[in-house]
Coordinates of C-alpha atoms in Angstrom, one line a residue:
D1 CA 72.2 105.0 80.6
K2 CA 72.1 108.7 81.3
Y3 CA 75.0 108.4 83.9
S4 CA 77.0 105.7 82.2
L5 CA 79.5 108.0 80.4
S6 CA 79.8 110.7 83.0
K7 CA 78.8 109.4 86.4
A8 CA 79.8 105.7 86.5
D9 CA 79.1 105.3 90.3
S10 CA 75.5 106.4 90.0
S11 CA 75.0 104.4 86.9
F12 CA 76.5 101.4 88.5
N13 CA 74.1 101.5 91.5
Y14 CA 71.1 101.8 89.3
Y15 CA 72.1 98.9 87.1
Q16 CA 72.8 96.7 90.0
L17 CA 69.3 97.5 91.5
A18 CA 67.7 96.9 88.0
L19 CA 69.5 93.6 87.5
T20 CA 68.3 92.3 91.0
L21 CA 64.7 93.2 90.2
N22 CA 64.8 91.6 86.7
K23 CA 66.1 88.4 88.2
K24 CA 63.3 88.3 90.8
L25 CA 60.8 89.0 88.0
K26 CA 62.5 86.3 85.8
N27 CA 62.4 88.8 82.9
S28 CA 65.2 87.2 80.7
L29 CA 65.3 90.0 78.1
L30 CA 65.6 92.8 80.6
Q31 CA 68.1 90.8 82.7
I32 CA 70.3 90.4 79.6
K33 CA 70.1 94.0 78.7
T34 CA 70.8 95.2 82.2
G35 CA 73.6 92.7 82.7
S36 CA 75.3 93.8 79.5
R37 CA 75.4 97.4 80.6
L38 CA 76.6 96.5 84.1
A39 CA 79.4 94.3 82.6
R40 CA 80.6 97.2 80.5
L41 CA 80.8 99.4 83.7
Y42 CA 82.8 96.6 85.5
N43 CA 85.2 96.5 82.6
K44 CA 85.6 100.3 82.7
M45 CA 86.1 100.2 86.5
G46 CA 88.8 97.5 86.2
N47 CA 86.7 94.7 87.9
Y48 CA 87.2 92.3 85.0
P49 CA 86.1 89.1 86.9
E50 CA 82.7 90.5 87.7
A51 CA 82.4 91.7 84.1
L52 CA 83.2 88.2 82.9
K53 CA 80.8 86.6 85.4
I54 CA 77.8 88.7 84.3
S55 CA 78.6 88.2 80.6
L56 CA 78.8 84.4 81.0
E57 CA 75.4 84.4 82.8
N58 CA 73.9 86.4 79.9
L59 CA 75.5 84.0 77.4
K60 CA 73.8 81.0 79.0
I61 CA 70.4 82.6 78.9
Q62 CA 70.9 83.7 75.2
E63 CA 72.1 80.2 74.2
Q64 CA 68.9 78.7 75.7
I65 CA 66.6 81.1 73.8
H66 CA 68.9 80.9 70.6
D67 CA 69.3 84.7 70.4
T68 CA 72.2 84.9 67.9
N69 CA 72.1 88.8 67.8
A70 CA 72.4 89.0 71.6
I71 CA 75.1 86.2 71.7
F72 CA 77.2 88.4 69.3
F73 CA 77.3 91.4 71.7
T74 CA 77.8 89.2 74.8
R75 CA 80.8 87.5 73.1
R76 CA 82.2 90.9 72.5
E77 CA 82.0 91.7 76.2
I78 CA 83.7 88.4 77.1
M79 CA 86.4 89.3 74.5
W80 CA 87.0 92.7 76.1
A81 CA 87.3 91.0 79.5
Y82 CA 90.1 88.7 78.2
G83 CA 91.8 91.6 76.6
N84 CA 91.7 93.7 79.8
M85 CA 93.2 90.8 81.7
G86 CA 96.1 90.7 79.2
D87 CA 95.1 87.5 77.3
F88 CA 95.3 89.0 73.9
Q89 CA 95.6 85.7 72.0
K90 CA 92.3 84.5 73.5
E91 CA 90.8 87.9 72.7
L92 CA 91.9 87.4 69.0
V93 CA 90.4 84.0 68.9
L94 CA 87.0 85.3 70.2
A95 CA 87.2 88.2 67.7
K96 CA 87.7 85.9 64.7
E97 CA 84.7 83.7 66.0
M98 CA 82.5 86.9 66.0
D99 CA 83.7 87.8 62.6
S100 CA 82.7 84.4 61.3
I101 CA 79.2 85.0 62.8
I102 CA 78.9 88.3 60.8
N103 CA 80.0 86.4 57.6
S104 CA 77.7 83.5 58.2
G105 CA 74.7 85.1 56.5
Y106 CA 72.6 85.0 59.7
F107 CA 72.1 88.8 59.7
K108 CA 69.9 89.7 56.8
D109 CA 69.9 93.5 57.4
T110 CA 72.7 94.9 55.2
Q111 CA 73.0 98.1 57.3
K112 CA 73.3 96.0 60.5
V113 CA 76.0 93.8 58.9
K114 CA 78.0 97.0 57.9
T115 CA 77.7 98.3 61.5
Y116 CA 78.8 95.0 63.0
R117 CA 81.7 94.8 60.6
K118 CA 82.9 98.2 61.6
M119 CA 82.8 97.0 65.3
M120 CA 84.9 94.0 64.4
Y121 CA 87.4 96.0 62.4
H122 CA 87.8 98.4 65.4
N123 CA 88.2 95.5 67.9
L124 CA 90.7 93.7 65.7
A125 CA 92.7 96.9 65.4
N126 CA 92.9 97.2 69.2
I127 CA 93.9 93.5 69.6
Y128 CA 96.6 93.7 66.9
Q129 CA 97.9 96.9 68.6
S130 CA 98.0 95.0 72.0
L131 CA 99.9 92.2 70.2
N132 CA 102.3 94.8 68.8
L133 CA 101.4 93.9 65.2
I134 CA 101.4 97.5 64.0
D135 CA 100.9 96.9 60.3
S136 CA 97.8 94.7 60.9
S137 CA 96.4 97.2 63.5
L138 CA 96.9 100.2 61.1
H139 CA 95.2 98.2 58.3
Y140 CA 92.0 97.7 60.4
R141 CA 92.1 101.2 61.7
R142 CA 92.0 102.5 58.1
L143 CA 89.2 100.1 57.2
T144 CA 87.1 101.3 60.1
Y145 CA 87.8 105.0 59.3
D146 CA 86.9 104.5 55.6
M147 CA 83.6 102.7 56.4
A148 CA 82.7 105.4 59.0
Q149 CA 83.4 108.1 56.4
Q150 CA 81.1 106.4 53.9
N151 CA 78.3 106.1 56.4
K152 CA 79.0 109.5 58.0
D153 CA 79.0 107.8 61.4
P154 CA 80.5 110.3 64.0
E155 CA 80.8 107.6 66.7
F156 CA 83.0 105.3 64.7
L157 CA 84.8 108.3 63.2
A158 CA 85.7 109.2 66.7
L159 CA 86.8 105.7 67.6
S160 CA 88.9 105.2 64.4
T161 CA 90.6 108.6 64.6
T162 CA 91.5 107.9 68.2
G163 CA 93.1 104.6 67.1
L164 CA 94.9 106.3 64.2
T165 CA 96.2 108.9 66.7
E166 CA 97.8 106.1 68.8
M167 CA 99.1 104.2 65.6
Y168 CA 101.0 107.3 64.2
F169 CA 102.3 108.1 67.7
T170 CA 103.7 104.6 67.9
L171 CA 105.3 104.9 64.4
G172 CA 106.8 108.3 65.4
N173 CA 104.7 110.4 63.0
I174 CA 103.7 113.1 65.5
D175 CA 102.2 115.5 62.8
S176 CA 99.8 112.8 61.6
S177 CA 99.0 111.8 65.2
L178 CA 98.1 115.4 66.1
Y179 CA 96.0 115.7 62.9
Y180 CA 93.9 112.6 63.8
N181 CA 93.8 113.7 67.5
R182 CA 92.0 116.9 66.5
L183 CA 89.6 114.9 64.4
A184 CA 88.9 112.5 67.3
I185 CA 88.0 115.4 69.6
L186 CA 85.7 116.9 67.0
Y187 CA 83.9 113.6 66.1
A188 CA 83.6 112.6 69.8
S189 CA 81.9 115.9 70.5
Q190 CA 79.5 115.4 67.6
A191 CA 78.7 111.9 68.7
R192 CA 78.2 113.0 72.3
R193 CA 80.8 110.4 73.4
T194 CA 82.2 112.0 76.5
D195 CA 84.4 109.0 77.2
I196 CA 86.1 109.2 73.8
Y197 CA 86.3 113.0 74.1
R198 CA 87.9 112.7 77.5
G199 CA 90.4 110.1 76.3
A200 CA 91.3 112.0 73.2
K201 CA 91.9 115.2 75.1
F202 CA 94.1 113.4 77.6
Y203 CA 96.2 111.8 74.8
R204 CA 97.4 115.3 74.0
A205 CA 99.6 115.0 77.1
S206 CA 101.6 112.2 75.4
L207 CA 101.8 114.2 72.1
F208 CA 103.0 117.4 73.8
Q209 CA 105.4 115.4 76.0
K210 CA 106.9 113.8 72.8
Q211 CA 107.3 117.3 71.2
G212 CA 109.0 118.6 74.4
Q213 CA 106.1 121.0 75.3
I214 CA 106.2 120.0 79.0
D215 CA 103.8 122.7 80.2
S216 CA 101.1 121.6 77.8
A217 CA 101.7 118.0 78.7
F218 CA 101.3 118.8 82.4
Y219 CA 98.1 120.6 81.7
Y220 CA 96.4 117.8 79.8
S221 CA 97.7 115.2 82.2
Y222 CA 96.3 117.0 85.3
Q223 CA 93.0 117.6 83.5
G224 CA 92.7 114.0 82.4
L225 CA 93.4 112.6 85.9
K226 CA 90.8 114.9 87.3
E227 CA 88.2 113.8 84.8
F228 CA 89.1 110.1 85.1
R229 CA 88.6 110.4 88.9
E230 CA 85.2 111.9 88.5
V231 CA 83.9 109.1 86.3
P232 CA 85.8 107.0 87.8
D233 CA 87.8 105.3 85.1
T234 CA 90.6 103.2 86.6
N235 CA 92.4 102.5 83.3
G236 CA 92.5 106.3 82.5
M237 CA 93.8 107.0 86.0
I238 CA 96.6 104.4 85.5
D239 CA 97.7 106.1 82.3
A240 CA 97.5 109.6 83.6
T241 CA 99.5 108.9 86.8
L242 CA 102.2 107.2 84.7
I243 CA 102.6 110.3 82.4
L244 CA 102.7 112.6 85.4
S245 CA 105.4 110.5 87.0
D246 CA 107.5 110.7 83.8
L247 CA 106.9 114.5 83.5
Y248 CA 108.0 115.2 87.0
N249 CA 111.0 112.9 86.5
S250 CA 112.0 114.9 83.4
R251 CA 112.1 118.0 85.6
H252 CA 114.1 116.3 88.3
Q253 CA 111.2 116.6 90.8
F254 CA 111.8 113.2 92.0
D255 CA 109.5 113.3 95.1
S256 CA 106.5 114.2 92.9
A257 CA 107.6 111.6 90.3
Y258 CA 107.8 108.9 93.0
S259 CA 104.4 109.9 94.4
Y260 CA 102.6 109.6 91.1
L261 CA 104.5 106.4 90.3
S262 CA 103.4 104.9 93.6
Y263 CA 99.8 106.0 92.9
H264 CA 100.1 104.4 89.4
L265 CA 101.4 101.1 90.8
S266 CA 98.7 100.9 93.5
L267 CA 95.9 101.5 90.9
K268 CA 97.4 98.8 88.7
E269 CA 97.8 96.4 91.5
K270 CA 94.3 97.0 92.6
S271 CA 93.0 96.5 89.0
L272 CA 94.9 93.2 88.6
S273 CA 95.1 91.9 92.1
S274 CA 95.8 88.2 92.7
E275 CA 92.3 87.7 94.1
K276 CA 90.7 89.1 90.9
I277 CA 93.0 87.1 88.7
K278 CA 92.1 83.9 90.6
K279 CA 88.4 84.8 90.4
F280 CA 88.8 85.4 86.7
Q281 CA 90.6 82.1 86.2
D282 CA 87.9 80.3 88.2
L283 CA 85.2 81.8 86.0
V284 CA 87.1 80.8 82.8
F285 CA 87.4 77.2 84.2
N286 CA 83.7 77.1 85.1
D287 CA 82.9 78.3 81.6
M288 CA 85.1 75.6 80.1
L289 CA 83.3 73.0 82.2
H290 CA 79.9 74.4 81.1
Q291 CA 81.0 74.3 77.4
N292 CA 82.3 70.7 77.8
Q293 CA 79.1 69.7 79.4
L294 CA 77.1 71.2 76.6
A295 CA 79.4 69.4 74.1
Q296 CA 78.9 66.1 75.9
E297 CA 75.1 66.5 75.9
R298 CA 75.2 67.3 72.2
K299 CA 77.4 64.2 71.6
E300 CA 75.0 62.0 73.5
A301 CA 72.0 63.4 71.8
Q302 CA 73.8 62.9 68.4
Q303 CA 74.5 59.3 69.3
Q304 CA 70.9 58.6 70.3
Y305 CA 69.8 60.2 67.1
E306 CA 72.2 58.1 65.0
S307 CA 71.1 54.9 66.8
K308 CA 67.5 55.6 66.0
F309 CA 68.3 56.7 62.5
K310 CA 70.1 53.4 61.9
I311 CA 67.1 51.3 63.1
Y312 CA 64.7 53.4 61.1
S313 CA 67.0 53.2 58.1
L314 CA 67.2 49.3 58.3
L315 CA 63.3 49.1 58.5
A316 CA 63.0 51.6 55.7
G317 CA 65.6 49.7 53.7
F318 CA 63.7 46.4 54.1
A319 CA 60.5 48.1 53.1
V320 CA 62.1 49.6 50.0
M321 CA 63.7 46.3 49.0
L322 CA 60.3 44.6 49.3
L323 CA 58.7 47.3 47.3
L324 CA 61.5 47.1 44.7
A325 CA 61.0 43.3 44.4
V326 CA 57.3 43.8 43.6
I327 CA 58.1 46.6 41.1
L328 CA 60.8 44.6 39.4
Y329 CA 58.5 41.6 39.1
R330 CA 55.8 43.8 37.6
N331 CA 58.3 45.6 35.3
N332 CA 59.8 42.4 34.1
R333 CA 56.4 41.5 32.6
Q334 CA 56.1 44.8 30.8
K335 CA 59.8 45.0 29.7
Q336 CA 59.3 43.8 26.2
K337 CA 56.3 46.1 25.6
A338 CA 58.2 49.1 27.1
N339 CA 61.2 48.4 24.8
K340 CA 59.0 48.6 21.7
I341 CA 57.5 51.8 22.9
L342 CA 61.0 53.3 23.6
E343 CA 62.2 52.3 20.1
T344 CA 59.2 54.0 18.5
T345 CA 59.7 57.1 20.7
L346 CA 63.4 57.3 19.8
L347 CA 62.6 57.1 16.1
N348 CA 60.0 59.9 16.5
L349 CA 62.4 62.0 18.5
K350 CA 65.1 61.7 15.9
S351 CA 62.6 62.7 13.2
T352 CA 61.3 65.6 15.3
Q353 CA 64.8 66.8 15.9
A354 CA 65.6 66.8 12.2
Q355 CA 62.4 68.7 11.5
L356 CA 63.1 71.3 14.2
I357 CA 66.7 71.9 12.8
Q358 CA 65.2 72.3 9.4
S359 CA 62.5 74.6 10.8
E360 CA 65.2 76.8 12.5
K361 CA 67.1 76.9 9.3
M362 CA 64.0 78.1 7.4
A363 CA 63.2 80.6 10.1
S364 CA 66.7 82.1 9.7
L365 CA 66.1 82.1 5.9
G366 CA 62.9 84.0 6.5
E367 CA 64.8 86.5 8.6
L368 CA 67.1 87.0 5.6
T369 CA 64.4 87.4 3.0
A370 CA 63.5 90.9 3.9
G371 CA 67.1 92.0 4.2
I372 CA 67.9 90.3 0.8
A373 CA 64.9 92.0 -0.8
H374 CA 66.2 95.3 0.4
E375 CA 69.7 94.5 -0.8
I376 CA 68.4 93.5 -4.3
Q377 CA 66.2 96.5 -4.6
N378 CA 69.2 98.9 -4.5
P379 CA 71.0 97.4 -7.6
L380 CA 67.7 96.9 -9.4
N381 CA 66.9 100.7 -8.9
F382 CA 70.3 101.5 -10.4
V383 CA 69.6 99.2 -13.4
N384 CA 66.2 100.7 -14.0
N385 CA 67.4 104.3 -13.5
F386 CA 70.4 103.9 -15.9
S387 CA 68.2 102.1 -18.5
E388 CA 65.8 105.1 -18.5
V389 CA 68.7 107.5 -18.8
N390 CA 70.2 105.5 -21.8
K391 CA 66.7 105.5 -23.5
E392 CA 66.7 109.4 -23.3
L393 CA 70.4 109.6 -24.4
I394 CA 69.6 107.4 -27.5
D395 CA 66.8 109.9 -28.5
E396 CA 69.3 112.7 -28.2
L397 CA 71.8 110.7 -30.1
E398 CA 69.4 110.3 -33.1
Q399 CA 68.7 114.1 -33.0
E400 CA 72.4 115.0 -33.1
V401 CA 73.0 112.5 -36.0
D402 CA 70.3 114.2 -38.0
K403 CA 71.9 117.5 -37.3
G404 CA 75.4 116.1 -38.3
N405 CA 76.9 117.2 -35.0
Y406 CA 79.2 114.2 -34.6
D407 CA 81.3 115.6 -31.8
E408 CA 78.2 115.6 -29.6
V409 CA 77.3 112.2 -30.9
K410 CA 80.6 110.8 -29.6
T411 CA 80.0 112.4 -26.2
I412 CA 76.5 111.0 -25.9
A413 CA 77.7 107.5 -27.1
K414 CA 80.4 107.6 -24.4
D415 CA 77.8 108.4 -21.7
I416 CA 75.7 105.5 -22.9
K417 CA 78.7 103.2 -22.7
D418 CA 79.5 104.4 -19.1
N419 CA 75.9 103.8 -18.1
E420 CA 75.9 100.3 -19.6
Q421 CA 79.0 99.5 -17.5
K422 CA 77.1 100.6 -14.4
I423 CA 74.1 98.6 -15.4
N424 CA 76.3 95.5 -15.8
H425 CA 78.0 96.2 -12.4
H426 CA 74.7 96.5 -10.5
G427 CA 73.3 93.5 -12.4
K428 CA 76.3 91.3 -11.2
R429 CA 75.8 92.7 -7.6
A430 CA 72.1 91.5 -7.7
D431 CA 73.3 88.2 -9.0
A432 CA 75.8 87.8 -6.2
I433 CA 73.1 88.5 -3.6
V434 CA 70.8 85.9 -5.1
K435 CA 73.6 83.3 -5.2
G436 CA 74.3 84.1 -1.5
M437 CA 70.7 83.5 -0.7
L438 CA 70.6 80.2 -2.6
Q439 CA 73.9 79.2 -0.9
H440 CA 72.3 79.8 2.6
S441 CA 69.1 78.0 1.8
Q442 CA 70.8 74.9 0.4
S443 CA 72.0 72.1 2.6
S444 CA 75.6 72.4 4.0
T445 CA 78.1 70.2 2.3
G446 CA 79.9 69.9 5.5
Q447 CA 83.2 70.7 3.8
K448 CA 85.3 73.6 5.0
E449 CA 86.6 76.1 2.5
P450 CA 88.7 79.2 2.7
T451 CA 86.4 82.1 3.6
D452 CA 86.9 85.9 4.1
I453 CA 85.4 86.1 7.7
N454 CA 85.4 89.9 7.6
K455 CA 83.3 90.0 4.4
L456 CA 81.0 87.2 5.7
A457 CA 80.4 89.1 9.0
D458 CA 79.8 92.4 7.2
E459 CA 77.3 91.0 4.7
Y460 CA 75.2 89.1 7.3
L461 CA 75.2 92.2 9.5
R462 CA 73.7 94.4 6.8
L463 CA 71.2 91.7 5.8
A464 CA 70.0 91.2 9.4
Y465 CA 69.6 95.0 9.9
H466 CA 67.6 95.5 6.7
G467 CA 65.5 92.5 7.5
L468 CA 64.4 94.1 10.8
K469 CA 64.1 97.5 9.1
A470 CA 61.7 96.0 6.6
K471 CA 59.4 94.8 9.4
D472 CA 59.6 98.1 11.4
N473 CA 60.5 101.1 9.3
T474 CA 60.6 103.3 12.4
F475 CA 63.6 101.4 13.7
N476 CA 67.1 102.7 13.3
A477 CA 70.3 101.6 14.8
T478 CA 74.0 102.4 14.6
M479 CA 76.2 99.6 13.3
K480 CA 79.9 99.7 14.2
T481 CA 82.5 97.4 12.7
D482 CA 86.2 96.9 13.5
F483 CA 87.6 94.2 11.4
D484 CA 91.2 92.9 11.6
E485 CA 92.4 93.0 8.0
S486 CA 95.4 90.8 8.8
I487 CA 93.1 87.8 9.3
G488 CA 92.6 86.9 5.6
N489 CA 90.8 83.6 4.8
I490 CA 90.1 81.0 7.3
N491 CA 88.8 77.4 6.8
I492 CA 85.2 77.2 7.8
I493 CA 81.8 76.0 6.5
P494 CA 80.5 79.5 5.5
Q495 CA 76.7 78.5 5.4
D496 CA 77.0 77.3 9.0
I497 CA 79.0 80.1 10.4
G498 CA 76.7 82.5 8.5
R499 CA 73.7 81.0 10.4
V500 CA 75.5 81.5 13.7
L501 CA 76.3 85.2 12.9
L502 CA 72.8 85.8 11.6
N503 CA 71.3 84.4 14.8
L504 CA 73.5 86.6 17.0
Y505 CA 72.8 89.7 14.9
N506 CA 69.0 89.1 15.0
N507 CA 69.2 88.7 18.8
A508 CA 71.3 91.9 19.2
F509 CA 68.9 94.0 17.0
Y510 CA 65.9 92.6 18.8
A511 CA 67.4 93.5 22.2
V512 CA 68.2 97.2 21.2
Q513 CA 64.8 97.5 19.5
L514 CA 63.0 96.2 22.7
K515 CA 64.9 98.6 24.9
Q516 CA 64.1 101.5 22.6
K517 CA 60.4 100.7 22.8
E518 CA 60.5 100.5 26.6
L519 CA 62.2 103.9 26.9
A520 CA 59.9 105.4 24.4
Q521 CA 56.8 104.7 26.6
G522 CA 55.7 107.9 28.3
L523 CA 57.9 110.2 26.0
P524 CA 55.9 112.7 23.9
T525 CA 58.2 112.5 20.9
F526 CA 60.5 109.9 19.4
E527 CA 63.1 112.7 18.8
K528 CA 63.4 113.1 22.6
L529 CA 64.1 109.4 22.9
A530 CA 67.0 109.7 20.4
T531 CA 68.8 112.1 22.8
L532 CA 68.5 109.6 25.6
Y533 CA 69.4 106.3 23.9
E534 CA 71.1 105.3 20.6
P535 CA 70.6 101.6 19.7
T536 CA 74.1 100.3 18.7
V537 CA 75.3 96.9 17.5
S538 CA 79.1 96.5 17.3
V539 CA 81.0 93.7 15.4
N540 CA 84.7 93.1 15.8
T541 CA 87.2 90.5 14.5
K542 CA 90.7 90.0 15.8
M543 CA 93.6 87.6 15.3
L544 CA 94.7 85.9 18.6
G545 CA 97.6 83.6 17.8
D546 CA 96.1 80.6 15.9
K547 CA 92.6 81.6 16.5
V548 CA 90.1 84.3 15.3
L549 CA 87.9 86.1 17.8
I550 CA 84.5 87.4 16.6
S551 CA 82.5 89.5 19.0
V552 CA 78.9 90.8 18.7
K553 CA 78.0 93.5 21.2
D554 CA 74.8 95.4 21.8
N555 CA 73.7 98.0 24.3
G556 CA 70.3 96.6 25.0
N557 CA 68.9 95.5 28.4
G558 CA 71.3 92.6 28.8
I559 CA 70.6 89.0 30.0
P560 CA 69.5 88.5 33.6
Q561 CA 72.1 86.6 35.6
N562 CA 69.7 84.0 36.8
I563 CA 69.1 82.7 33.2
V564 CA 72.7 83.1 31.7
D565 CA 73.4 79.4 32.2
K566 CA 70.2 78.4 30.3
I567 CA 70.5 80.4 27.1
F568 CA 72.3 77.6 25.1
Q569 CA 69.7 75.0 26.2
P570 CA 67.3 73.8 23.4
F571 CA 63.9 75.4 23.4
F572 CA 64.8 78.1 26.0
T573 CA 63.8 81.6 24.9
T574 CA 62.9 84.9 26.5
K575 CA 60.9 86.1 23.5
P576 CA 57.1 86.1 23.6
T577 CA 55.2 83.0 22.4
G578 CA 55.4 82.7 18.6
Q579 CA 58.5 85.0 18.2
G580 CA 61.2 82.5 19.0
T581 CA 61.9 78.8 18.7
G582 CA 64.4 78.6 21.4
L583 CA 66.8 76.7 19.0
G584 CA 68.9 79.5 17.6
L585 CA 71.6 79.7 20.3
S586 CA 71.5 75.9 20.9
L587 CA 72.3 75.2 17.2
S588 CA 74.8 78.0 17.1
Y589 CA 76.6 76.5 20.1
D590 CA 76.7 73.1 18.3
I591 CA 78.0 74.6 15.0
V592 CA 80.8 76.5 16.7
K593 CA 81.8 73.3 18.7
A594 CA 81.8 71.3 15.5
H595 CA 84.3 73.8 14.1
G596 CA 86.6 73.2 17.2
G597 CA 85.7 76.6 18.6
E598 CA 84.0 78.2 21.6
I599 CA 81.1 80.6 22.1
K600 CA 80.8 82.6 25.3
V601 CA 78.6 85.4 26.6
S602 CA 79.4 88.4 28.8
T603 CA 76.4 90.5 30.1
K604 CA 75.4 93.2 32.5
E605 CA 71.8 93.9 33.2
G606 CA 70.6 97.3 31.9
E607 CA 73.8 97.9 29.8
G608 CA 73.8 95.1 27.2
C609 CA 75.7 91.9 26.4
M610 CA 78.4 90.6 24.2
F611 CA 78.8 87.2 22.5
M612 CA 82.3 86.0 21.7
I613 CA 83.1 83.3 19.1
S614 CA 86.6 81.8 19.0
L615 CA 87.4 79.8 15.8
P616 CA 90.7 78.0 14.8
I617 CA 92.3 79.4 11.7
V618 CA 92.7 75.9 10.1

């Protein structure tokens, strides 16, 4: 490992020795690890057949021990070998297979998945660049760069900025190419990736050549060729000799240009000799035979399994049929008795259902009682206060009559008359509240009637709040309303829709009260809590075409996602035992459906939830 980036020859010899020893010791894990490193060096040295041979050997061992994590990296090495041999379509197919492994859910470590995804984005960018699909390549370069920035990963920042340098150079944007080249050199240095650092510095030769700075281009080309020879890096040497040939040609030094071009061609021919290509093709063919053999073995095993399964299925089917015959014979004798029991159970179930619905109705009436009492108390206080004031004014009136001060008598008489009007107004208000309570408690006629939905929503909101306030006088909440005044009256059964609204309001106030109590734990004073959290319930109405939308929103803890689908089921409740029947939302759902409407919920844990009722206007 120590020599792999700077002294490839020394590293190569050590890895070969280690691989031979591990094969003799039959240490599969170390053999895989050593073979993987050796395959990378063969790729870098241009010996792609040997790289592919070692990777295929590793893959066979990994498939036998079912090591998916190792298979992933070995497939990457095989993919590189195909790419180096110029088969970019095959390389793309393998890259997509690896991407499917990442997205399969096999890897549970989220950080590892992010790292592997960065690898694949980088590889896909290289492949699309080789296929001259510049837009796709640039897209994956940017994805790699963005992910590396988020994770502050200097290695992938170096790789992605190197790729972006090449992309913008291809697009002719030299300024952007130079910018990312500087970043690539910086990040490669931070990551201690001498190979990337070496390649990024060498790429400056192409940039300066493009800008016409020939001296600088010569400098970086010579320096790059020298460093590539020291490694050695055959691919780097191929690129460096080609640029030097072009540079000498631009100066009309044709002898030197020809010399470097000959050197370039000899390196390329050596890298892709016919013998290596044949060896590579043989390895590919052998791998295909191996894969076909594995597929045939799997097919035969599957056929044997299916044959056994059919036999066992027939035996099991016969046994089941025999058992069913016995059960049917026994059940036939008990059929009449079971029918009678079912009829009785059905009658009991219907009776219980009716009782539960009435129980829920009475429970909602109980919730209203405290709020109604509070609402009635206000007008009664006005009646009592103005009555006391009138009593005092009558005494004053008698005194003024005795004095003969008739102007003052008239003034006092006017005040008494005004107070009587106020007494009458608040008496009618108390009467309306009582009538509303009676209307809620009585059975619904089932007849729709024109109803001011804004007024209904507002009245039940206040009653629900005062009901909870009466139980816990320390509780306070902000109520926000936004009513669409253009709605007017809509045809509904007011008692039924009132019960739906009351149930949603009670749930909303319960949610914010619960969150307030949870946050209050551990705080020295309630006043400090008020600066952290303000319980809020919002009610909105809005006209949407031929429908009216009513939304009830709170900023409580919200509903957990794993139970959202259950909240409209009968008897499902999250409240402690004795505090909820589990029928409120179920009955609300049935009432809204009976009106031809819909009720939906939108929630986010920790932030609150919103119920939305949609009702047709007619």
